[in-house]
């Protein structure tokens, strides 16, 4: 169960209204596409949901319980996982270790258990490792598990981050342009992962510039422009919406970047 | 390769145990100094290398441990209780100081820890209970049950035993769930937090652990030297610890020990050289500081990962190249940068 409810959410930077009075409800198990021209406020919206930014006004709740007072790591505990637009990897670690960090919340052995090498520590290590290997398998990176994370090309670093997010078994998955930098076969793999997650009842928000890609994967699509929601509906409804057409034409953005 | 590692560790352990029996008194003093300092430096390596935090005030926790051990013993409690209290009190101080300090980052944190160091020295010099600027005299010898540790050899074994505990604790933390979390937050606090890692609490914990290491070392030092005064803990001492950690290789536990040994031995023998007949009387201090500077610059320029990790890399590449000649298929993998 994971229903996302956003009401009156606003955040500005100096004079720039990055997100303005956004209302958004995403049903449990829905894949929601978020599109909009560059600078529309899509990433800012994700940062507000995941707790990396504080809003000026408005609120976010998951399953009817507000997230607003929680810092980012507590929201992760509530089941929010994010794949950032910019690759945020842990460069000194292997690919496997990067993904193991994502399983942090799936075990609880802390400093004391580690120092004393208690059975809880060993059980946690085994479990975290298994979960990470499963996630790596899912995104097709098993054969790179022992490579330094920084040696992956940027597209695969993003796939590694997806594995890290999946490892947490999230209630709400936020994907910020996960397909950028991927080549065609990797892109297809990503699409099929998102589809599988959808079948398993995962609630997902997907930001993408490639409208065809989003339309194919999403139940509904929300269009942002200049921080505001300018259209929402099924992919077909949104595509024909005159406000959307003019927003894209107005900024000179190609709809199929 | 693996069994070679085991043999190397055994050989080092045997040499460590045998050295106090053969060293002269000067050498023995250096030997104790290395173990005492290395316990502090392992903590700094953990703090800087794994958690990405800088502390230029680590001598404060060393001194805190020393004063704690001294006061507990002088109050008539067992000296062993003093030694055990030293890391605990130092860690508690770190928790209290860390709450405001660790909100700072990078060089702000470095400067703030120097400020804490200066305030600490001023406060100790004004506090009668701590002996003021003249310090505490007549700290009893350490007793382990019925055995009184009265020789420098005895303190060498105590210091190295404490270091062994410190190394084991540090390595156990590094190779674990919280250790991974620390390495993660050292490079991206944002990404770490989004995986559910409580960044603030983890930074505070590792700060307290590093302070506990320094406190334990300070406790040994107090019993070994027998007196304490604020003048024994200058800011340059904190900086020296950081130099040792950088030379050894941040984020390498054994590197911290190697870096400490290298810098300590070098500085000691240059000091000896400086006091030889015919040298001007400023020679010892000039030589010492010149060596800090030179060693630091050379390390950063030529061995940016520190002495021990660079040696290990070189060894791996060398043996890798040898195996590669036998097994051509492996060559590509070995050639990839580690
Ligand atoms: N930390 C920040 N400081 C100042 N301005 C910011 C900050 N983050 C975002 N902005 C501004 O807010 C607006 C929305 O940015 P945001 O990154 O949310 O857009 P986006 O829709 O994700 O764009 P893109 O498609 O290029 O990723 C932009 O005008 C951006 O310059
Ligand atoms: Mg963006």
XYZ file of C-alpha atoms and ligand atoms in Angstrom:
627
model
C 0.000 0.000 0.000
C 1.529 3.308 -0.992
C -0.595 6.247 -1.972
C 1.146 9.566 -2.450
C -0.715 12.780 -1.735
C 0.747 16.218 -2.367
C -1.144 19.413 -1.560
C -0.251 23.022 -2.299
C 3.464 22.243 -2.492
C 5.644 25.274 -3.226
C 9.341 26.035 -3.221
C 11.217 28.940 -4.722
C 14.909 29.748 -5.090
C 15.396 33.506 -4.893
C 12.849 34.765 -7.369
C 12.484 31.469 -9.250
C 9.268 29.624 -8.398
C 10.644 26.135 -8.993
C 7.510 24.403 -7.691
C 4.272 26.348 -7.278
C 1.051 25.174 -5.603
C 1.363 21.642 -6.881
C -1.439 19.232 -6.015
C -0.817 15.641 -6.972
C -2.323 12.320 -5.994
C -0.748 9.073 -7.114
C -2.740 5.917 -6.441
C -1.300 2.778 -4.937
C 0.360 0.673 -7.603
C 0.292 3.399 -10.209
C 3.153 4.344 -12.497
C 2.975 8.085 -12.936
C 4.939 9.848 -15.630
C 6.156 13.378 -14.965
C 7.144 15.405 -18.000
C 7.903 19.031 -18.689
C 10.498 21.244 -20.327
C 13.943 21.849 -18.771
C 13.657 23.804 -15.555
C 9.965 22.931 -15.128
C 10.570 21.889 -11.519
C 10.465 18.106 -11.892
C 13.651 17.348 -9.952
C 12.746 19.933 -7.320
C 9.412 18.148 -6.836
C 11.278 14.862 -6.259
C 13.630 16.490 -3.760
C 10.639 17.858 -1.874
C 9.024 14.411 -1.751
C 12.220 12.628 -0.652
C 13.086 15.272 1.960
C 16.306 16.573 0.407
C 14.649 19.993 0.108
C 12.215 21.725 2.467
C 9.093 23.287 0.960
C 8.065 26.893 1.553
C 4.437 25.789 1.797
C 2.340 22.683 1.341
C 2.627 19.079 2.383
C 3.443 15.549 1.278
C 1.901 12.426 2.745
C 2.274 8.729 2.112
C -0.706 6.506 2.883
C -2.357 9.399 4.669
C 0.573 9.944 7.059
C 2.423 13.224 6.595
C 6.146 13.126 5.765
C 6.698 16.838 6.250
C 8.561 16.812 9.550
C 10.819 13.902 8.602
C 14.403 14.338 7.330
C 15.458 12.415 4.212
C 16.741 9.321 6.018
C 13.482 8.951 7.973
C 11.504 9.207 4.748
C 13.646 6.409 3.350
C 12.602 4.423 6.392
C 8.976 5.122 5.457
C 9.701 3.610 2.035
C 10.694 6.507 -0.218
C 13.547 5.628 -2.586
C 15.031 7.911 -5.228
C 17.311 7.546 -8.224
C 18.796 10.996 -8.699
C 19.098 12.706 -12.054
C 22.823 13.333 -11.537
C 24.682 10.087 -10.879
C 25.344 10.026 -7.141
C 27.604 7.083 -6.595
C 30.055 6.150 -3.865
C 33.204 6.190 -6.009
C 35.585 4.474 -3.578
C 33.460 1.340 -3.429
C 32.762 -1.563 -5.731
C 29.496 -1.825 -7.620
C 28.300 -4.485 -5.173
C 29.180 -2.349 -2.139
C 27.329 0.609 -3.634
C 24.214 -1.501 -3.943
C 24.710 -3.011 -0.479
C 24.412 0.512 0.949
C 20.892 0.539 -0.499
C 20.004 -2.464 1.669
C 21.056 -0.596 4.805
C 17.511 -0.567 6.175
C 16.890 -4.247 5.468
C 19.094 -5.210 8.433
C 19.760 -3.620 11.774
C 23.189 -4.736 13.075
C 24.968 -1.597 14.295
C 28.348 -0.550 15.693
C 28.267 -2.794 18.743
C 27.415 -5.898 16.756
C 30.151 -5.020 14.269
C 32.873 -4.389 16.861
C 32.085 -7.561 18.811
C 31.458 -9.577 15.633
C 28.132 -10.771 17.087
C 26.004 -13.268 15.158
C 23.664 -10.375 14.293
C 26.526 -8.787 12.338
C 27.206 -11.919 10.326
C 23.514 -12.484 9.617
C 23.141 -8.869 8.478
C 26.143 -9.095 6.140
C 24.833 -12.276 4.555
C 21.337 -10.865 4.062
C 22.542 -7.510 2.702
C 24.873 -9.247 0.277
C 22.148 -11.555 -1.020
C 19.693 -8.692 -1.498
C 22.339 -6.645 -3.319
C 23.268 -9.523 -5.619
C 19.574 -10.027 -6.445
C 19.155 -6.345 -7.295
C 22.293 -6.362 -9.441
C 20.969 -9.381 -11.277
C 17.690 -7.601 -11.864
C 19.349 -4.634 -13.583
C 21.820 -6.856 -15.440
C 24.999 -5.782 -13.655
C 25.931 -9.087 -11.991
C 29.114 -9.451 -13.986
C 30.316 -5.994 -12.886
C 29.726 -6.618 -9.146
C 33.389 -6.500 -8.140
C 34.377 -3.605 -10.413
C 35.061 -0.168 -8.926
C 31.826 1.807 -9.226
C 33.617 4.737 -10.838
C 34.723 2.519 -13.742
C 31.138 2.120 -14.991
C 29.968 4.317 -17.872
C 27.439 6.922 -16.776
C 24.418 4.986 -18.047
C 25.369 1.903 -16.058
C 26.056 4.049 -12.996
C 22.413 5.014 -13.237
C 21.418 1.358 -13.511
C 23.538 0.698 -10.426
C 21.617 3.411 -8.594
C 18.382 1.778 -9.641
C 19.656 -1.468 -8.122
C 20.543 0.449 -4.967
C 17.026 1.891 -4.774
C 15.358 -1.469 -5.451
C 17.471 -3.065 -2.741
C 15.573 -1.001 -0.177
C 12.273 -2.628 -1.238
C 10.661 0.809 -1.502
C 6.971 1.674 -1.117
C 7.417 4.669 -3.389
C 10.036 4.721 -6.128
C 11.147 8.060 -7.613
C 13.068 7.758 -10.895
C 14.586 11.000 -12.234
C 15.458 10.496 -15.903
C 16.712 6.931 -15.423
C 16.948 6.332 -19.171
C 19.285 9.187 -20.039
C 22.706 7.942 -21.030
C 21.416 4.429 -21.691
C 21.837 2.740 -25.049
C 18.886 1.060 -26.751
C 19.200 -2.438 -25.223
C 19.791 -1.014 -21.719
C 16.814 1.246 -22.229
C 14.632 -1.746 -23.103
C 15.854 -3.515 -20.010
C 14.924 -0.492 -17.893
C 11.472 -0.399 -19.493
C 10.881 -4.042 -18.700
C 12.057 -3.566 -15.098
C 9.590 -0.700 -14.646
C 6.845 -2.848 -16.205
C 7.656 -5.778 -13.906
C 7.626 -3.507 -10.874
C 4.249 -2.197 -12.041
C 2.866 -5.721 -12.241
C 4.105 -6.336 -8.697
C 2.090 -3.344 -7.508
C 4.957 -0.876 -7.127
C 4.029 2.807 -6.910
C 6.463 4.702 -9.144
C 7.006 8.276 -10.275
C 8.979 8.483 -13.493
C 10.527 11.653 -14.881
C 11.576 11.396 -18.516
C 12.060 13.730 -21.448
C 11.262 11.025 -23.986
C 7.472 11.334 -24.154
C 7.022 8.099 -26.091
C 8.997 6.195 -23.436
C 6.953 7.690 -20.570
C 3.643 7.181 -22.362
C 4.380 3.529 -22.881
C 5.125 2.871 -19.192
C 2.759 5.204 -17.332
C -0.862 4.822 -16.273
C -1.182 8.576 -16.092
C 1.051 11.504 -16.936
C 1.435 14.860 -15.170
C 2.879 17.787 -17.084
C 4.788 20.533 -15.253
C 5.734 23.890 -16.681
C 7.318 26.767 -14.747
C 6.646 24.936 -11.487
C 2.922 24.420 -12.073
C 0.851 21.424 -13.136
C -0.512 22.375 -16.546
C -2.082 19.052 -17.510
C -2.799 15.622 -16.147
C -4.450 12.532 -17.583
C -3.822 9.382 -19.534
C -0.903 9.573 -21.960
C -3.333 10.062 -24.875
C -5.251 12.861 -23.144
C -2.054 14.682 -22.262
C -0.560 14.400 -25.729
C -3.526 16.166 -27.299
C -3.794 18.859 -24.626
C -3.302 22.296 -26.213
C -1.600 23.676 -23.061
C 1.023 20.938 -23.286
C 1.633 21.495 -26.959
C 2.146 25.197 -26.444
C 4.401 24.707 -23.394
C 6.714 22.513 -25.410
C 6.556 24.676 -28.515
C 6.894 27.852 -26.422
C 10.229 26.799 -24.977
C 11.405 25.228 -28.178
C 11.736 21.798 -26.549
C 11.463 18.765 -28.773
C 8.819 16.413 -27.384
C 10.923 13.387 -28.255
C 14.330 14.546 -27.087
C 48.821 -14.736 -1.661
C 46.463 -15.188 1.284
C 48.803 -17.403 3.285
C 51.648 -14.977 2.516
C 49.515 -12.330 4.191
C 49.016 -14.491 7.271
C 52.772 -15.134 7.528
C 53.470 -11.440 7.162
C 51.094 -10.634 10.015
C 52.651 -13.336 12.211
C 56.156 -12.089 11.471
C 55.171 -8.515 12.293
C 53.502 -9.678 15.518
C 56.583 -11.653 16.587
C 58.877 -8.709 15.831
C 56.547 -6.395 17.756
C 56.762 -8.631 20.826
C 60.521 -9.153 20.565
C 61.585 -5.550 19.961
C 61.203 -4.261 23.562
C 63.673 -6.929 24.678
C 66.431 -5.764 22.341
C 65.982 -2.000 22.061
C 68.141 0.430 24.049
C 66.394 2.969 26.259
C 66.224 5.616 23.512
C 64.802 3.144 21.036
C 62.330 1.879 23.581
C 61.012 5.404 24.198
C 60.413 5.797 20.443
C 58.773 2.385 20.380
C 56.266 3.323 23.114
C 55.670 6.666 21.404
C 54.818 4.943 18.117
C 52.192 2.686 19.723
C 50.653 5.524 21.746
C 50.457 7.882 18.751
C 49.289 5.158 16.368
C 46.200 4.550 18.513
C 45.257 8.197 18.000
C 46.122 8.124 14.303
C 44.011 5.026 13.585
C 41.070 7.034 14.953
C 41.895 9.961 12.674
C 42.201 7.646 9.693
C 38.743 6.292 10.489
C 37.325 9.770 10.956
C 38.938 11.348 7.882
C 39.276 8.386 5.571
C 36.000 6.626 6.197
C 33.675 9.316 7.492
C 35.187 12.258 5.619
C 35.489 14.476 8.704
C 38.590 16.468 9.665
C 39.694 16.974 13.244
C 42.676 19.145 14.136
C 41.877 18.831 17.828
C 42.492 15.158 18.433
C 45.188 15.881 21.051
C 42.367 17.271 23.199
C 40.866 13.811 23.520
C 44.343 12.368 24.117
C 44.822 14.858 26.963
C 41.296 14.205 28.258
C 42.134 10.514 28.505
C 45.389 11.312 30.273
C 43.819 13.621 32.848
C 40.961 11.163 33.417
C 43.347 8.288 34.105
C 45.432 10.497 36.401
C 42.501 11.883 38.406
C 40.810 8.493 38.834
C 44.083 6.959 40.077
C 44.903 9.876 42.358
C 41.413 9.591 43.870
C 42.532 6.209 45.187
C 40.651 4.049 42.712
C 42.472 1.195 40.934
C 44.717 2.493 38.156
C 43.140 -0.019 35.782
C 39.811 1.743 36.382
C 41.574 4.947 35.359
C 42.835 3.364 32.160
C 39.348 2.064 31.319
C 37.679 5.382 32.168
C 40.037 7.303 29.845
C 38.415 6.287 26.526
C 34.910 6.524 27.982
C 35.308 10.104 29.208
C 37.049 11.136 25.983
C 34.180 9.668 23.953
C 31.598 11.465 26.088
C 33.444 14.757 25.541
C 33.393 14.078 21.800
C 29.644 13.450 21.878
C 29.038 16.780 23.626
C 31.459 18.712 21.380
C 30.399 16.888 18.237
C 26.756 17.904 18.437
C 27.498 21.512 17.467
C 30.846 20.914 15.667
C 29.793 18.257 13.188
C 27.234 20.607 11.657
C 30.293 22.229 10.095
C 32.064 20.828 7.069
C 35.532 20.713 5.534
C 37.892 23.488 6.591
C 35.215 25.068 8.827
C 35.247 21.914 10.922
C 39.068 21.871 10.875
C 39.272 25.459 12.172
C 36.582 24.853 14.784
C 38.484 21.847 16.151
C 41.647 23.975 16.416
C 39.599 26.555 18.325
C 38.380 23.830 20.683
C 41.985 22.833 21.230
C 43.042 26.378 22.180
C 40.042 26.792 24.503
C 40.838 23.453 26.134
C 44.434 24.499 26.848
C 43.311 27.818 28.309
C 40.683 26.182 30.515
C 43.049 23.485 31.820
C 45.698 26.089 32.655
C 43.117 27.955 34.793
C 41.631 24.924 36.551
C 43.183 24.133 39.923
C 41.643 20.667 40.077
C 43.694 19.804 36.974
C 46.850 21.318 38.389
C 46.604 24.520 36.359
C 49.549 25.329 34.117
C 52.020 23.452 36.327
C 49.975 20.304 35.834
C 49.478 17.064 37.737
C 52.496 15.396 39.338
C 53.004 12.000 40.887
C 50.621 9.907 38.811
C 50.945 6.336 40.167
C 52.261 3.470 38.081
C 49.723 1.334 36.270
C 48.774 -1.895 38.036
C 47.200 -4.784 36.164
C 45.768 -6.752 39.081
C 48.738 -7.652 41.277
C 51.337 -6.733 38.642
C 52.702 -3.193 38.748
C 53.954 -1.981 35.382
C 57.160 -0.260 36.362
C 59.553 -0.741 33.433
C 59.551 0.923 30.045
C 59.364 -2.557 28.525
C 56.145 -3.109 30.452
C 54.683 0.125 29.080
C 55.753 -0.869 25.592
C 53.645 -4.034 25.892
C 50.692 -2.144 27.394
C 50.833 0.501 24.646
C 51.017 -2.093 21.881
C 48.209 -4.120 23.461
C 45.988 -1.034 23.501
C 46.932 -0.397 19.861
C 46.014 -3.996 18.994
C 42.552 -3.508 20.497
C 42.183 -0.212 18.629
C 43.161 -1.844 15.318
C 40.735 -4.740 15.786
C 37.865 -2.426 16.719
C 38.593 -0.151 13.742
C 38.792 -3.025 11.264
C 35.620 -4.597 12.597
C 33.787 -1.320 12.141
C 35.144 -0.785 8.644
C 34.043 -4.186 7.396
C 30.412 -4.022 8.428
C 27.051 -2.439 7.748
C 27.851 0.733 9.707
C 31.324 0.854 8.117
C 29.830 0.815 4.635
C 27.421 3.519 5.708
C 30.369 5.644 6.881
C 32.236 5.223 3.617
C 29.047 6.111 1.773
C 28.377 9.317 3.684
C 32.024 10.355 3.315
C 31.470 10.776 -0.423
C 27.776 11.731 -0.642
C 25.714 12.592 2.394
C 22.677 13.093 0.178
C 22.857 9.658 -1.396
C 23.629 8.078 1.983
C 20.607 9.722 3.593
C 18.375 8.573 0.750
C 19.377 4.992 1.591
C 18.139 5.594 5.132
C 21.504 6.249 6.792
C 21.170 8.704 9.707
C 24.128 10.804 8.605
C 24.357 13.037 11.673
C 24.189 10.211 14.174
C 26.789 8.130 12.299
C 29.228 11.041 12.074
C 28.837 11.660 15.786
C 29.397 7.982 16.564
C 32.625 7.741 14.591
C 33.821 11.016 16.138
C 33.240 9.476 19.572
C 35.007 6.257 18.553
C 38.042 8.188 17.322
C 38.053 10.156 20.589
C 37.881 6.912 22.569
C 41.000 5.657 20.727
C 42.806 8.909 21.533
C 41.586 8.775 25.141
C 42.871 5.229 25.642
C 46.265 6.256 24.259
C 46.297 9.287 26.554
C 45.585 7.038 29.524
C 48.601 4.841 28.766
C 50.720 7.948 28.231
C 49.763 9.412 31.645
C 50.889 6.300 33.541
C 54.021 5.989 31.404
C 55.213 9.599 31.842
C 53.914 10.082 35.390
C 52.963 13.768 35.118
C 50.765 15.932 32.888
C 50.625 19.630 32.038
C 48.824 21.597 29.327
C 52.159 22.442 27.711
C 52.533 18.776 26.734
C 49.558 18.991 24.335
C 50.269 21.828 21.882
C 48.182 22.355 18.730
C 51.156 21.104 16.712
C 50.559 17.694 18.306
C 47.082 17.484 16.738
C 48.535 18.527 13.401
C 51.274 15.909 13.665
C 48.609 13.212 14.076
C 46.902 14.343 10.889
C 50.249 14.360 9.040
C 50.879 10.791 10.203
C 47.424 9.700 9.017
C 47.899 11.311 5.612
C 51.398 9.849 5.183
C 50.155 6.376 6.098
C 47.134 6.661 3.849
C 43.719 7.878 4.964
C 41.224 5.089 5.265
C 43.856 2.433 5.819
C 44.086 1.075 9.360
C 47.523 -0.505 8.899
C 48.578 2.546 6.939
C 47.863 4.663 10.011
C 50.245 2.515 12.054
C 52.915 2.610 9.335
C 52.583 6.374 8.859
C 52.934 6.937 12.593
C 56.025 4.741 12.804
C 57.631 6.400 9.793
C 57.100 9.973 10.957
C 57.965 9.244 14.599
C 61.198 7.450 13.800
C 62.246 10.028 11.224
C 61.583 12.951 13.543
C 63.331 11.255 16.450
C 66.548 10.514 14.602
C 66.630 13.939 12.984
C 66.296 15.353 16.503
C 69.311 13.261 17.512
C 71.182 14.523 14.465
C 70.237 18.114 15.328
C 71.753 17.882 18.800
C 75.112 16.518 17.635
C 78.117 18.688 18.371
C 78.659 21.539 15.927
C 74.960 21.981 15.101
C 73.365 25.371 15.842
C 70.837 25.211 18.708
C 67.893 25.899 16.402
C 68.823 22.801 14.380
C 66.528 20.261 16.111
C 63.307 22.249 15.706
C 64.150 23.366 12.170
C 64.939 19.794 11.154
C 61.752 18.491 12.759
C 59.406 20.962 11.087
C 61.226 20.757 7.787
C 60.739 17.004 7.877
C 56.991 17.260 8.616
C 56.611 19.621 5.717
C 58.797 17.626 3.369
C 57.244 14.252 4.194
C 53.743 15.661 3.785
C 54.513 17.324 0.459
C 56.322 14.265 -0.924
C 53.474 11.987 0.127
C 50.763 14.145 -1.372
C 52.781 14.565 -4.592
C 54.000 11.028 -5.153
C 51.906 8.705 -2.973
C 48.505 10.412 -2.782
C 46.909 7.318 -1.246
C 49.585 7.107 1.437
C 52.674 4.978 1.888
C 51.173 1.605 2.742
C 48.282 1.526 0.220
C 50.707 2.610 -2.529
C 53.142 -0.157 -1.587
C 50.295 -2.679 -1.555
C 49.200 -1.480 -4.985
C 52.724 -1.790 -6.338
C 53.026 -5.300 -4.890
C 49.682 -6.364 -6.365
C 50.630 -5.011 -9.774
C 54.027 -6.711 -9.617
C 52.685 -10.136 -8.657
C 49.781 -9.545 -11.034
C 52.159 -8.984 -13.915
C 54.029 -12.167 -13.015
C 50.870 -14.269 -12.995
C 49.731 -12.538 -16.163
C 52.695 -13.961 -18.041
C 51.503 -17.453 -17.163
C 47.828 -16.824 -17.682
C 47.385 -14.559 -20.669
C 43.613 -14.477 -20.206
C 43.933 -12.584 -16.947
C 46.054 -9.802 -18.376
C 43.259 -7.427 -19.205
C 41.869 -7.559 -15.702
C 45.246 -6.995 -14.049
C 45.955 -3.996 -16.235
C 42.760 -2.247 -15.149
C 43.494 0.463 -12.580
C 42.701 -0.689 -9.048
N 19.362 24.457 -5.600
C 18.873 25.376 -6.453
N 19.214 26.673 -6.347
C 18.725 27.602 -7.191
N 17.864 27.343 -8.184
C 17.483 26.070 -8.349
C 17.961 25.025 -7.503
N 17.405 23.857 -7.901
C 16.629 24.175 -8.950
N 16.660 25.476 -9.225
C 15.898 26.172 -10.271
O 14.564 25.732 -10.161
C 14.017 25.515 -11.453
C 13.526 24.087 -11.551
O 14.655 23.213 -11.561
P 14.521 21.643 -11.644
O 15.886 21.083 -11.544
O 13.521 21.185 -10.671
O 13.968 21.471 -13.120
P 13.753 20.117 -13.944
O 12.352 20.133 -14.401
O 14.216 18.944 -13.181
O 14.694 20.386 -15.193
P 15.552 19.341 -16.082
O 14.614 18.742 -17.043
O 16.549 20.216 -16.755
O 16.175 18.370 -15.162
C 15.090 25.856 -12.450
O 14.856 27.202 -12.882
C 16.359 25.765 -11.643
O 17.323 26.663 -12.142
Mg 15.691 17.566 -13.417
